[in-house]
Short mmCIF file of N, CA and C in Angstrom, two decimals:
data_model
loop_
_atom_site.label_atom_id
_atom_site.label_comp_id
_atom_site.label_asym_id
_atom_site.label_seq_id
_atom_site.Cartn_x
_atom_site.Cartn_y
_atom_site.Cartn_z
N MET A 1 15.52 -1.28 -4.59
CA MET A 1 16.10 -1.23 -5.93
C MET A 1 15.38 -2.24 -6.83
N PRO A 2 14.84 -1.80 -7.96
CA PRO A 2 14.10 -2.71 -8.83
C PRO A 2 15.04 -3.67 -9.56
N GLU A 3 14.44 -4.76 -10.06
CA GLU A 3 15.22 -5.69 -10.87
C GLU A 3 15.56 -5.03 -12.20
N ILE A 4 16.80 -5.18 -12.64
CA ILE A 4 17.24 -4.55 -13.88
C ILE A 4 18.03 -5.57 -14.69
N PRO A 5 17.69 -5.72 -15.97
CA PRO A 5 18.50 -6.64 -16.78
C PRO A 5 19.83 -5.97 -17.13
N ARG A 6 20.90 -6.74 -17.05
CA ARG A 6 22.20 -6.21 -17.46
C ARG A 6 22.18 -5.89 -18.95
N GLU A 7 21.55 -6.74 -19.73
CA GLU A 7 21.39 -6.51 -21.16
C GLU A 7 20.36 -7.51 -21.69
N TRP A 8 19.78 -7.19 -22.84
CA TRP A 8 18.87 -8.12 -23.51
C TRP A 8 19.56 -8.61 -24.77
N ARG A 9 19.55 -9.92 -24.99
CA ARG A 9 20.14 -10.52 -26.19
C ARG A 9 19.03 -11.16 -27.02
N LEU A 10 19.05 -10.88 -28.30
CA LEU A 10 18.03 -11.41 -29.20
C LEU A 10 18.18 -12.93 -29.34
N LEU A 11 17.09 -13.66 -29.11
CA LEU A 11 17.06 -15.11 -29.34
C LEU A 11 16.43 -15.43 -30.69
N LYS A 12 15.32 -14.73 -30.99
CA LYS A 12 14.69 -14.90 -32.31
C LYS A 12 13.80 -13.70 -32.57
N GLU A 13 13.53 -13.49 -33.85
CA GLU A 13 12.64 -12.41 -34.27
C GLU A 13 11.82 -12.94 -35.44
N ASP A 14 10.52 -12.70 -35.38
CA ASP A 14 9.65 -13.14 -36.46
C ASP A 14 8.47 -12.17 -36.57
N LEU A 15 7.44 -12.57 -37.28
CA LEU A 15 6.28 -11.69 -37.48
C LEU A 15 5.51 -11.41 -36.19
N LEU A 16 5.77 -12.19 -35.15
CA LEU A 16 5.06 -11.99 -33.88
C LEU A 16 5.87 -11.19 -32.88
N GLY A 17 7.04 -10.70 -33.30
CA GLY A 17 7.85 -9.85 -32.43
C GLY A 17 9.21 -10.45 -32.16
N ARG A 18 9.83 -9.95 -31.09
CA ARG A 18 11.17 -10.40 -30.69
C ARG A 18 11.08 -11.23 -29.43
N VAL A 19 11.97 -12.21 -29.33
CA VAL A 19 12.15 -12.97 -28.10
C VAL A 19 13.58 -12.74 -27.68
N GLU A 20 13.75 -12.25 -26.44
CA GLU A 20 15.07 -11.86 -25.96
C GLU A 20 15.35 -12.48 -24.59
N ARG A 21 16.63 -12.63 -24.30
CA ARG A 21 17.06 -13.12 -22.98
C ARG A 21 17.76 -11.99 -22.25
N GLY A 22 17.41 -11.81 -21.00
CA GLY A 22 18.06 -10.82 -20.15
C GLY A 22 18.52 -11.45 -18.87
N ASP A 23 19.71 -11.09 -18.42
CA ASP A 23 20.24 -11.56 -17.14
C ASP A 23 19.93 -10.50 -16.11
N PHE A 24 19.06 -10.80 -15.17
CA PHE A 24 18.56 -9.83 -14.21
C PHE A 24 19.40 -9.80 -12.94
N THR A 25 19.52 -8.62 -12.40
CA THR A 25 20.14 -8.45 -11.09
C THR A 25 19.22 -7.55 -10.27
N GLY A 26 19.28 -7.72 -9.01
CA GLY A 26 18.45 -6.93 -8.11
C GLY A 26 18.46 -7.58 -6.74
N PRO A 27 17.68 -7.09 -5.80
CA PRO A 27 17.66 -7.68 -4.46
C PRO A 27 17.19 -9.14 -4.52
N GLY A 28 18.09 -10.03 -4.20
CA GLY A 28 17.75 -11.46 -4.19
C GLY A 28 17.53 -12.06 -5.57
N VAL A 29 17.90 -11.34 -6.62
CA VAL A 29 17.66 -11.83 -7.97
C VAL A 29 18.98 -11.89 -8.74
N ASN A 30 19.27 -13.01 -9.31
CA ASN A 30 20.40 -13.15 -10.22
C ASN A 30 20.02 -14.28 -11.16
N ALA A 31 19.09 -13.99 -12.06
CA ALA A 31 18.54 -15.05 -12.89
C ALA A 31 18.26 -14.54 -14.29
N PRO A 32 18.47 -15.41 -15.28
CA PRO A 32 18.08 -15.03 -16.63
C PRO A 32 16.56 -15.09 -16.80
N ARG A 33 16.07 -14.24 -17.66
CA ARG A 33 14.65 -14.21 -17.99
C ARG A 33 14.51 -14.09 -19.50
N VAL A 34 13.34 -14.42 -19.98
CA VAL A 34 13.03 -14.31 -21.41
C VAL A 34 11.86 -13.37 -21.55
N ARG A 35 11.92 -12.49 -22.54
CA ARG A 35 10.76 -11.62 -22.77
C ARG A 35 10.35 -11.71 -24.24
N ARG A 36 9.05 -11.69 -24.43
CA ARG A 36 8.45 -11.65 -25.76
C ARG A 36 7.91 -10.24 -25.95
N VAL A 37 8.46 -9.52 -26.94
CA VAL A 37 8.12 -8.12 -27.17
C VAL A 37 7.23 -8.03 -28.41
N THR A 38 5.95 -7.81 -28.21
CA THR A 38 5.02 -7.78 -29.34
C THR A 38 5.07 -6.45 -30.08
N ALA A 39 5.57 -5.41 -29.46
CA ALA A 39 5.62 -4.09 -30.10
C ALA A 39 6.54 -4.08 -31.32
N SER A 40 7.45 -5.05 -31.42
CA SER A 40 8.36 -5.09 -32.56
C SER A 40 7.75 -5.84 -33.75
N ALA A 41 6.56 -6.39 -33.58
CA ALA A 41 5.88 -7.06 -34.70
C ALA A 41 5.41 -5.99 -35.69
N PRO A 42 5.29 -6.35 -36.98
CA PRO A 42 4.71 -5.38 -37.93
C PRO A 42 3.32 -4.95 -37.44
N PHE A 43 2.96 -3.72 -37.73
CA PHE A 43 1.72 -3.16 -37.16
C PHE A 43 0.50 -4.03 -37.46
N TRP A 44 0.48 -4.66 -38.63
CA TRP A 44 -0.68 -5.47 -39.01
C TRP A 44 -0.71 -6.83 -38.30
N MET A 45 0.40 -7.21 -37.65
CA MET A 45 0.46 -8.47 -36.90
C MET A 45 0.36 -8.26 -35.39
N ARG A 46 0.46 -7.01 -34.95
CA ARG A 46 0.49 -6.75 -33.50
C ARG A 46 -0.74 -7.26 -32.76
N PRO A 47 -1.96 -7.09 -33.29
CA PRO A 47 -3.11 -7.63 -32.54
C PRO A 47 -3.00 -9.14 -32.31
N LEU A 48 -2.59 -9.88 -33.33
CA LEU A 48 -2.43 -11.32 -33.17
C LEU A 48 -1.28 -11.63 -32.21
N ALA A 49 -0.16 -10.92 -32.34
CA ALA A 49 0.99 -11.15 -31.46
C ALA A 49 0.60 -10.93 -30.00
N ARG A 50 -0.18 -9.87 -29.74
CA ARG A 50 -0.60 -9.59 -28.36
C ARG A 50 -1.58 -10.64 -27.85
N ARG A 51 -2.45 -11.08 -28.72
CA ARG A 51 -3.41 -12.12 -28.32
C ARG A 51 -2.69 -13.42 -27.96
N LEU A 52 -1.68 -13.79 -28.77
CA LEU A 52 -0.93 -15.01 -28.49
C LEU A 52 -0.08 -14.87 -27.22
N ALA A 53 0.47 -13.68 -26.99
CA ALA A 53 1.23 -13.45 -25.75
C ALA A 53 0.30 -13.54 -24.54
N ALA A 54 -0.91 -13.01 -24.67
CA ALA A 54 -1.89 -13.11 -23.58
C ALA A 54 -2.26 -14.56 -23.32
N ARG A 55 -2.39 -15.33 -24.39
CA ARG A 55 -2.69 -16.76 -24.24
C ARG A 55 -1.56 -17.45 -23.49
N GLU A 56 -0.32 -17.15 -23.89
CA GLU A 56 0.83 -17.76 -23.22
C GLU A 56 0.85 -17.38 -21.74
N ALA A 57 0.56 -16.12 -21.43
CA ALA A 57 0.54 -15.68 -20.03
C ALA A 57 -0.51 -16.46 -19.23
N ARG A 58 -1.71 -16.63 -19.79
CA ARG A 58 -2.77 -17.38 -19.09
C ARG A 58 -2.34 -18.82 -18.84
N VAL A 59 -1.74 -19.43 -19.86
CA VAL A 59 -1.34 -20.83 -19.75
C VAL A 59 -0.21 -20.98 -18.72
N LEU A 60 0.79 -20.10 -18.77
CA LEU A 60 1.89 -20.19 -17.81
C LEU A 60 1.38 -19.97 -16.39
N ASP A 61 0.39 -19.09 -16.22
CA ASP A 61 -0.20 -18.90 -14.91
C ASP A 61 -0.91 -20.16 -14.44
N CYS A 62 -1.60 -20.83 -15.35
CA CYS A 62 -2.29 -22.08 -15.04
C CYS A 62 -1.30 -23.19 -14.66
N LEU A 63 -0.10 -23.15 -15.25
CA LEU A 63 0.90 -24.19 -15.02
C LEU A 63 1.91 -23.80 -13.94
N LYS A 64 1.60 -22.74 -13.18
CA LYS A 64 2.49 -22.27 -12.13
C LYS A 64 2.88 -23.43 -11.21
N GLY A 65 4.18 -23.54 -10.96
CA GLY A 65 4.67 -24.56 -10.04
C GLY A 65 5.02 -25.88 -10.70
N VAL A 66 4.75 -26.03 -11.99
CA VAL A 66 5.09 -27.28 -12.68
C VAL A 66 6.56 -27.22 -13.08
N SER A 67 7.34 -28.13 -12.55
CA SER A 67 8.76 -28.20 -12.89
C SER A 67 8.88 -28.63 -14.35
N GLY A 68 9.69 -27.90 -15.12
CA GLY A 68 9.82 -28.20 -16.54
C GLY A 68 9.01 -27.27 -17.41
N VAL A 69 8.39 -26.27 -16.78
CA VAL A 69 7.63 -25.23 -17.50
C VAL A 69 8.13 -23.89 -16.97
N PRO A 70 8.43 -22.92 -17.84
CA PRO A 70 8.90 -21.63 -17.33
C PRO A 70 7.84 -20.92 -16.50
N ASN A 71 8.31 -20.20 -15.48
CA ASN A 71 7.37 -19.45 -14.65
C ASN A 71 7.06 -18.10 -15.29
N LEU A 72 5.82 -17.67 -15.14
CA LEU A 72 5.41 -16.35 -15.61
C LEU A 72 5.89 -15.31 -14.61
N VAL A 73 6.66 -14.33 -15.10
CA VAL A 73 7.13 -13.24 -14.24
C VAL A 73 6.18 -12.06 -14.35
N SER A 74 5.84 -11.65 -15.59
CA SER A 74 4.92 -10.53 -15.76
C SER A 74 4.37 -10.51 -17.18
N PHE A 75 3.23 -9.84 -17.32
CA PHE A 75 2.65 -9.58 -18.63
C PHE A 75 1.84 -8.30 -18.52
N ASP A 76 2.17 -7.31 -19.35
CA ASP A 76 1.49 -6.01 -19.28
C ASP A 76 0.57 -5.77 -20.47
N GLY A 77 0.26 -6.83 -21.21
CA GLY A 77 -0.60 -6.69 -22.38
C GLY A 77 0.18 -6.56 -23.67
N ARG A 78 1.48 -6.26 -23.57
CA ARG A 78 2.32 -6.09 -24.74
C ARG A 78 3.63 -6.87 -24.64
N THR A 79 4.16 -6.98 -23.44
CA THR A 79 5.43 -7.66 -23.22
C THR A 79 5.25 -8.72 -22.15
N LEU A 80 5.64 -9.95 -22.49
CA LEU A 80 5.56 -11.07 -21.56
C LEU A 80 6.98 -11.37 -21.09
N VAL A 81 7.15 -11.53 -19.80
CA VAL A 81 8.45 -11.92 -19.24
C VAL A 81 8.24 -13.23 -18.50
N ARG A 82 9.10 -14.20 -18.79
CA ARG A 82 9.01 -15.51 -18.15
C ARG A 82 10.40 -15.95 -17.73
N GLY A 83 10.43 -17.00 -16.92
CA GLY A 83 11.70 -17.55 -16.48
C GLY A 83 12.44 -18.24 -17.62
N TRP A 84 13.73 -18.43 -17.39
CA TRP A 84 14.61 -19.12 -18.34
C TRP A 84 14.87 -20.52 -17.80
N ILE A 85 14.79 -21.52 -18.66
CA ILE A 85 15.11 -22.89 -18.25
C ILE A 85 16.47 -23.23 -18.84
N PRO A 86 17.50 -23.42 -18.00
CA PRO A 86 18.82 -23.72 -18.52
C PRO A 86 18.87 -25.10 -19.17
N GLY A 87 19.49 -25.17 -20.31
CA GLY A 87 19.61 -26.42 -21.04
C GLY A 87 19.76 -26.13 -22.52
N LEU A 88 19.54 -27.15 -23.32
CA LEU A 88 19.67 -27.03 -24.77
C LEU A 88 18.40 -27.50 -25.45
N PRO A 89 18.07 -26.88 -26.59
CA PRO A 89 16.95 -27.41 -27.38
C PRO A 89 17.26 -28.85 -27.80
N LEU A 90 16.22 -29.62 -27.96
CA LEU A 90 16.37 -31.05 -28.27
C LEU A 90 17.35 -31.30 -29.40
N GLN A 91 17.28 -30.51 -30.46
CA GLN A 91 18.13 -30.76 -31.63
C GLN A 91 19.60 -30.46 -31.36
N ASP A 92 19.91 -29.68 -30.33
CA ASP A 92 21.30 -29.32 -30.02
C ASP A 92 21.89 -30.14 -28.89
N ALA A 93 21.05 -30.86 -28.18
CA ALA A 93 21.52 -31.63 -27.01
C ALA A 93 22.12 -32.96 -27.47
N LYS A 94 22.88 -33.55 -26.58
CA LYS A 94 23.38 -34.89 -26.83
C LYS A 94 22.17 -35.80 -27.00
N ALA A 95 22.25 -36.73 -27.93
CA ALA A 95 21.09 -37.58 -28.24
C ALA A 95 20.46 -38.14 -26.96
N PRO A 96 19.20 -37.79 -26.69
CA PRO A 96 18.56 -38.23 -25.46
C PRO A 96 18.29 -39.74 -25.46
N GLN A 97 18.28 -40.29 -24.27
CA GLN A 97 18.00 -41.71 -24.07
C GLN A 97 16.49 -41.92 -23.92
N PRO A 98 16.03 -43.17 -23.99
CA PRO A 98 14.58 -43.43 -23.86
C PRO A 98 13.99 -42.88 -22.56
N GLU A 99 14.79 -42.86 -21.48
CA GLU A 99 14.29 -42.35 -20.21
C GLU A 99 13.88 -40.88 -20.32
N PHE A 100 14.58 -40.13 -21.15
CA PHE A 100 14.23 -38.72 -21.34
C PHE A 100 12.80 -38.62 -21.87
N PHE A 101 12.46 -39.45 -22.85
CA PHE A 101 11.12 -39.39 -23.44
C PHE A 101 10.05 -39.92 -22.48
N GLU A 102 10.42 -40.86 -21.61
CA GLU A 102 9.47 -41.31 -20.59
C GLU A 102 9.16 -40.16 -19.64
N LYS A 103 10.21 -39.44 -19.21
CA LYS A 103 10.01 -38.30 -18.31
C LYS A 103 9.23 -37.18 -19.03
N ALA A 104 9.56 -36.95 -20.30
CA ALA A 104 8.83 -35.93 -21.06
C ALA A 104 7.35 -36.31 -21.18
N GLY A 105 7.07 -37.59 -21.34
CA GLY A 105 5.69 -38.06 -21.39
C GLY A 105 4.96 -37.81 -20.08
N ARG A 106 5.65 -38.01 -18.95
CA ARG A 106 5.04 -37.74 -17.64
C ARG A 106 4.80 -36.24 -17.45
N LEU A 107 5.75 -35.42 -17.92
CA LEU A 107 5.55 -33.97 -17.85
C LEU A 107 4.36 -33.56 -18.70
N LEU A 108 4.24 -34.14 -19.87
CA LEU A 108 3.11 -33.85 -20.76
C LEU A 108 1.80 -34.27 -20.10
N ASP A 109 1.78 -35.43 -19.42
CA ASP A 109 0.58 -35.87 -18.70
C ASP A 109 0.19 -34.85 -17.62
N LEU A 110 1.19 -34.31 -16.92
CA LEU A 110 0.92 -33.33 -15.87
C LEU A 110 0.32 -32.05 -16.47
N ILE A 111 0.88 -31.61 -17.60
CA ILE A 111 0.37 -30.41 -18.27
C ILE A 111 -1.06 -30.65 -18.75
N HIS A 112 -1.28 -31.79 -19.38
CA HIS A 112 -2.63 -32.13 -19.84
C HIS A 112 -3.60 -32.23 -18.67
N GLY A 113 -3.12 -32.75 -17.54
CA GLY A 113 -3.97 -32.86 -16.34
C GLY A 113 -4.43 -31.51 -15.82
N ARG A 114 -3.70 -30.45 -16.15
CA ARG A 114 -4.09 -29.10 -15.76
C ARG A 114 -4.99 -28.45 -16.82
N GLY A 115 -5.35 -29.23 -17.84
CA GLY A 115 -6.25 -28.71 -18.87
C GLY A 115 -5.56 -27.90 -19.94
N VAL A 116 -4.26 -28.18 -20.19
CA VAL A 116 -3.49 -27.45 -21.19
C VAL A 116 -2.93 -28.41 -22.22
N ALA A 117 -3.09 -28.06 -23.49
CA ALA A 117 -2.43 -28.77 -24.59
C ALA A 117 -1.40 -27.81 -25.19
N HIS A 118 -0.19 -28.28 -25.41
CA HIS A 118 0.90 -27.40 -25.88
C HIS A 118 0.68 -26.95 -27.32
N ASN A 119 0.35 -27.85 -28.21
CA ASN A 119 0.04 -27.58 -29.62
C ASN A 119 1.22 -27.19 -30.50
N ASP A 120 2.45 -27.24 -29.97
CA ASP A 120 3.59 -26.85 -30.81
C ASP A 120 4.83 -27.69 -30.49
N LEU A 121 4.62 -28.95 -30.14
CA LEU A 121 5.75 -29.82 -29.82
C LEU A 121 6.39 -30.44 -31.06
N ALA A 122 5.84 -30.16 -32.23
CA ALA A 122 6.48 -30.64 -33.45
C ALA A 122 7.83 -29.96 -33.63
N LYS A 123 7.99 -28.75 -33.07
CA LYS A 123 9.24 -28.00 -33.18
C LYS A 123 10.21 -28.46 -32.08
N GLU A 124 11.36 -28.97 -32.48
CA GLU A 124 12.36 -29.42 -31.51
C GLU A 124 12.83 -28.32 -30.57
N PRO A 125 12.95 -27.05 -31.00
CA PRO A 125 13.39 -26.01 -30.06
C PRO A 125 12.44 -25.80 -28.88
N ASN A 126 11.22 -26.31 -28.96
CA ASN A 126 10.26 -26.14 -27.87
C ASN A 126 10.41 -27.22 -26.80
N ILE A 127 11.29 -28.19 -27.04
CA ILE A 127 11.59 -29.24 -26.07
C ILE A 127 13.02 -29.01 -25.61
N ILE A 128 13.19 -28.80 -24.32
CA ILE A 128 14.50 -28.49 -23.75
C ILE A 128 15.01 -29.71 -22.99
N VAL A 129 16.29 -30.02 -23.21
CA VAL A 129 16.99 -31.00 -22.38
C VAL A 129 17.73 -30.17 -21.35
N GLY A 130 17.22 -30.19 -20.13
CA GLY A 130 17.79 -29.36 -19.07
C GLY A 130 19.22 -29.75 -18.74
N GLU A 131 19.91 -28.84 -18.06
CA GLU A 131 21.29 -29.12 -17.65
C GLU A 131 21.39 -30.37 -16.81
N ASN A 132 20.31 -30.70 -16.10
CA ASN A 132 20.26 -31.90 -15.28
C ASN A 132 19.73 -33.11 -16.06
N GLY A 133 19.50 -32.94 -17.38
CA GLY A 133 18.99 -34.02 -18.22
C GLY A 133 17.48 -34.16 -18.20
N GLU A 134 16.81 -33.33 -17.40
CA GLU A 134 15.36 -33.40 -17.29
C GLU A 134 14.70 -32.68 -18.47
N PRO A 135 13.52 -33.13 -18.91
CA PRO A 135 12.81 -32.45 -20.00
C PRO A 135 12.09 -31.20 -19.53
N ALA A 136 11.95 -30.27 -20.44
CA ALA A 136 11.18 -29.05 -20.19
C ALA A 136 10.52 -28.64 -21.50
N PHE A 137 9.42 -27.94 -21.41
CA PHE A 137 8.72 -27.43 -22.59
C PHE A 137 8.65 -25.91 -22.49
N VAL A 138 8.87 -25.24 -23.62
CA VAL A 138 8.79 -23.78 -23.67
C VAL A 138 7.92 -23.37 -24.85
N ASP A 139 7.68 -22.08 -24.97
CA ASP A 139 6.92 -21.47 -26.07
C ASP A 139 5.48 -21.95 -26.09
N PHE A 140 4.70 -21.42 -25.17
CA PHE A 140 3.30 -21.82 -25.01
C PHE A 140 2.34 -20.87 -25.70
N GLN A 141 2.79 -20.08 -26.67
CA GLN A 141 1.89 -19.10 -27.27
C GLN A 141 0.78 -19.75 -28.11
N LEU A 142 0.97 -20.98 -28.58
CA LEU A 142 -0.08 -21.67 -29.34
C LEU A 142 -0.87 -22.65 -28.48
N ALA A 143 -0.54 -22.70 -27.19
CA ALA A 143 -1.19 -23.66 -26.29
C ALA A 143 -2.69 -23.35 -26.15
N SER A 144 -3.43 -24.40 -25.80
CA SER A 144 -4.87 -24.26 -25.59
C SER A 144 -5.24 -24.75 -24.20
N GLN A 145 -6.22 -24.10 -23.63
CA GLN A 145 -6.80 -24.59 -22.39
C GLN A 145 -8.19 -25.13 -22.73
N GLY A 146 -8.52 -26.24 -22.12
CA GLY A 146 -9.83 -26.83 -22.43
C GLY A 146 -10.30 -27.76 -21.34
N ARG A 147 -11.52 -28.20 -21.49
CA ARG A 147 -12.08 -29.19 -20.57
C ARG A 147 -11.52 -30.55 -20.94
N ARG A 148 -10.95 -31.22 -19.97
CA ARG A 148 -10.27 -32.51 -20.25
C ARG A 148 -11.22 -33.54 -20.83
N GLU A 149 -12.50 -33.41 -20.54
CA GLU A 149 -13.45 -34.43 -21.04
C GLU A 149 -13.95 -34.13 -22.45
N SER A 150 -13.62 -32.96 -23.00
CA SER A 150 -14.12 -32.63 -24.34
C SER A 150 -13.36 -33.42 -25.40
N SER A 151 -14.05 -33.79 -26.45
CA SER A 151 -13.42 -34.59 -27.51
C SER A 151 -12.34 -33.78 -28.24
N PHE A 152 -12.55 -32.46 -28.38
CA PHE A 152 -11.55 -31.64 -29.06
C PHE A 152 -10.27 -31.57 -28.24
N PHE A 153 -10.40 -31.39 -26.92
CA PHE A 153 -9.20 -31.35 -26.07
C PHE A 153 -8.48 -32.70 -26.12
N ARG A 154 -9.23 -33.79 -26.11
CA ARG A 154 -8.59 -35.12 -26.19
C ARG A 154 -7.84 -35.28 -27.51
N LEU A 155 -8.36 -34.70 -28.59
CA LEU A 155 -7.66 -34.73 -29.87
C LEU A 155 -6.34 -33.96 -29.78
N LEU A 156 -6.36 -32.78 -29.15
CA LEU A 156 -5.13 -32.00 -28.98
C LEU A 156 -4.11 -32.74 -28.13
N VAL A 157 -4.58 -33.40 -27.08
CA VAL A 157 -3.70 -34.19 -26.21
C VAL A 157 -3.04 -35.31 -27.02
N CYS A 158 -3.82 -35.97 -27.83
CA CYS A 158 -3.29 -37.05 -28.67
C CYS A 158 -2.23 -36.53 -29.64
N GLU A 159 -2.47 -35.35 -30.20
CA GLU A 159 -1.49 -34.77 -31.13
C GLU A 159 -0.21 -34.37 -30.41
N ASP A 160 -0.32 -33.82 -29.19
CA ASP A 160 0.88 -33.53 -28.40
C ASP A 160 1.69 -34.80 -28.20
N ARG A 161 1.00 -35.85 -27.80
CA ARG A 161 1.68 -37.14 -27.54
C ARG A 161 2.33 -37.66 -28.82
N ARG A 162 1.62 -37.56 -29.94
CA ARG A 162 2.15 -38.06 -31.21
C ARG A 162 3.40 -37.29 -31.63
N HIS A 163 3.40 -35.97 -31.43
CA HIS A 163 4.58 -35.18 -31.78
C HIS A 163 5.78 -35.56 -30.91
N LEU A 164 5.54 -35.79 -29.63
CA LEU A 164 6.63 -36.23 -28.76
C LEU A 164 7.17 -37.59 -29.22
N LEU A 165 6.28 -38.48 -29.62
CA LEU A 165 6.70 -39.80 -30.10
C LEU A 165 7.47 -39.71 -31.41
N LYS A 166 7.13 -38.74 -32.25
CA LYS A 166 7.90 -38.55 -33.48
C LYS A 166 9.36 -38.22 -33.16
N HIS A 167 9.57 -37.42 -32.12
CA HIS A 167 10.95 -37.12 -31.71
C HIS A 167 11.62 -38.36 -31.12
N LYS A 168 10.87 -39.14 -30.36
CA LYS A 168 11.43 -40.39 -29.82
C LYS A 168 11.83 -41.30 -30.98
N ARG A 169 11.01 -41.36 -32.00
CA ARG A 169 11.33 -42.19 -33.18
C ARG A 169 12.62 -41.70 -33.85
N THR A 170 12.82 -40.40 -33.88
CA THR A 170 14.03 -39.84 -34.48
C THR A 170 15.28 -40.22 -33.70
N TYR A 171 15.21 -40.16 -32.36
CA TYR A 171 16.40 -40.31 -31.54
C TYR A 171 16.62 -41.72 -31.00
N CYS A 172 15.56 -42.47 -30.79
CA CYS A 172 15.74 -43.85 -30.27
C CYS A 172 14.58 -44.73 -30.72
N ARG A 173 14.50 -44.88 -32.02
CA ARG A 173 13.42 -45.65 -32.67
C ARG A 173 13.26 -47.05 -32.08
N GLU A 174 14.38 -47.70 -31.76
CA GLU A 174 14.32 -49.09 -31.30
C GLU A 174 13.61 -49.25 -29.97
N PHE A 175 13.34 -48.15 -29.26
CA PHE A 175 12.67 -48.23 -27.96
C PHE A 175 11.19 -47.88 -28.04
N LEU A 176 10.65 -47.69 -29.24
CA LEU A 176 9.21 -47.45 -29.37
C LEU A 176 8.45 -48.72 -29.00
N THR A 177 7.39 -48.57 -28.24
CA THR A 177 6.55 -49.71 -27.90
C THR A 177 5.59 -49.97 -29.06
N PRO A 178 4.98 -51.16 -29.11
CA PRO A 178 3.99 -51.43 -30.16
C PRO A 178 2.83 -50.41 -30.14
N GLU A 179 2.39 -50.00 -28.93
CA GLU A 179 1.30 -49.02 -28.83
C GLU A 179 1.73 -47.66 -29.40
N GLU A 180 2.98 -47.29 -29.13
CA GLU A 180 3.48 -46.01 -29.65
C GLU A 180 3.59 -46.05 -31.17
N THR A 181 4.00 -47.19 -31.70
CA THR A 181 4.10 -47.34 -33.15
C THR A 181 2.74 -47.21 -33.81
N VAL A 182 1.71 -47.78 -33.18
CA VAL A 182 0.35 -47.67 -33.70
C VAL A 182 -0.11 -46.22 -33.68
N LEU A 183 0.14 -45.50 -32.57
CA LEU A 183 -0.26 -44.10 -32.47
C LEU A 183 0.43 -43.26 -33.55
N LEU A 184 1.69 -43.53 -33.80
CA LEU A 184 2.42 -42.79 -34.83
C LEU A 184 1.86 -43.06 -36.22
N ALA A 185 1.37 -44.26 -36.43
CA ALA A 185 0.87 -44.65 -37.75
C ALA A 185 -0.53 -44.09 -38.03
N ARG A 186 -1.20 -43.57 -36.97
CA ARG A 186 -2.57 -43.08 -37.13
C ARG A 186 -2.70 -41.62 -36.74
N PRO A 187 -2.20 -40.70 -37.58
CA PRO A 187 -2.39 -39.29 -37.25
C PRO A 187 -3.87 -38.92 -37.31
N SER A 188 -4.24 -37.92 -36.56
CA SER A 188 -5.63 -37.47 -36.55
C SER A 188 -6.00 -36.88 -37.91
N PHE A 189 -7.30 -36.71 -38.11
CA PHE A 189 -7.76 -36.11 -39.38
C PHE A 189 -7.16 -34.72 -39.62
N PRO A 190 -7.17 -33.81 -38.61
CA PRO A 190 -6.56 -32.49 -38.86
C PRO A 190 -5.08 -32.59 -39.23
N ALA A 191 -4.36 -33.52 -38.60
CA ALA A 191 -2.94 -33.68 -38.93
C ALA A 191 -2.76 -34.19 -40.35
N ARG A 192 -3.63 -35.11 -40.77
CA ARG A 192 -3.55 -35.60 -42.15
C ARG A 192 -3.94 -34.51 -43.13
N PHE A 193 -4.91 -33.69 -42.75
CA PHE A 193 -5.38 -32.60 -43.62
C PHE A 193 -4.29 -31.58 -43.83
#
């Protein structure tokens, strides 16, 4: 018997398609999943929507096994299905403590160590406070893969870190270190532009 979602619920819809949550049942399966449906994008945006979904699929495959990153279930060129991480988006969760941002920084280091830059951590909904209080990152459609030694990849890594620190400044400013304050005060040229 194949896995079948009981129903799909709309999470968001934009020019790149729909993002929906489905609660799956099947042999040994009782788990929520998320799918990105590019076919619902306007026809003139579908090529870009599919390209970004393919990028997300490649990145999730590269990050397979990393706790705090959704697992890739399937991608058929048009619809991406990934695992669901239980928790709340940063803006909806109880104000996180400094330890949350330390753990999020370690998760970011692990992702960067695999040659991936998230590129969209400025958005609070992309940072999840898990039910266990652990950090997680979602929405990797703008993520980049690169050589860790390249100067462009190092710039992207720095911007990921800076965006995470901006959230730390919002929620627990008094725990910023002097080094973190300096990094926040010096955005990269593209960020200033």
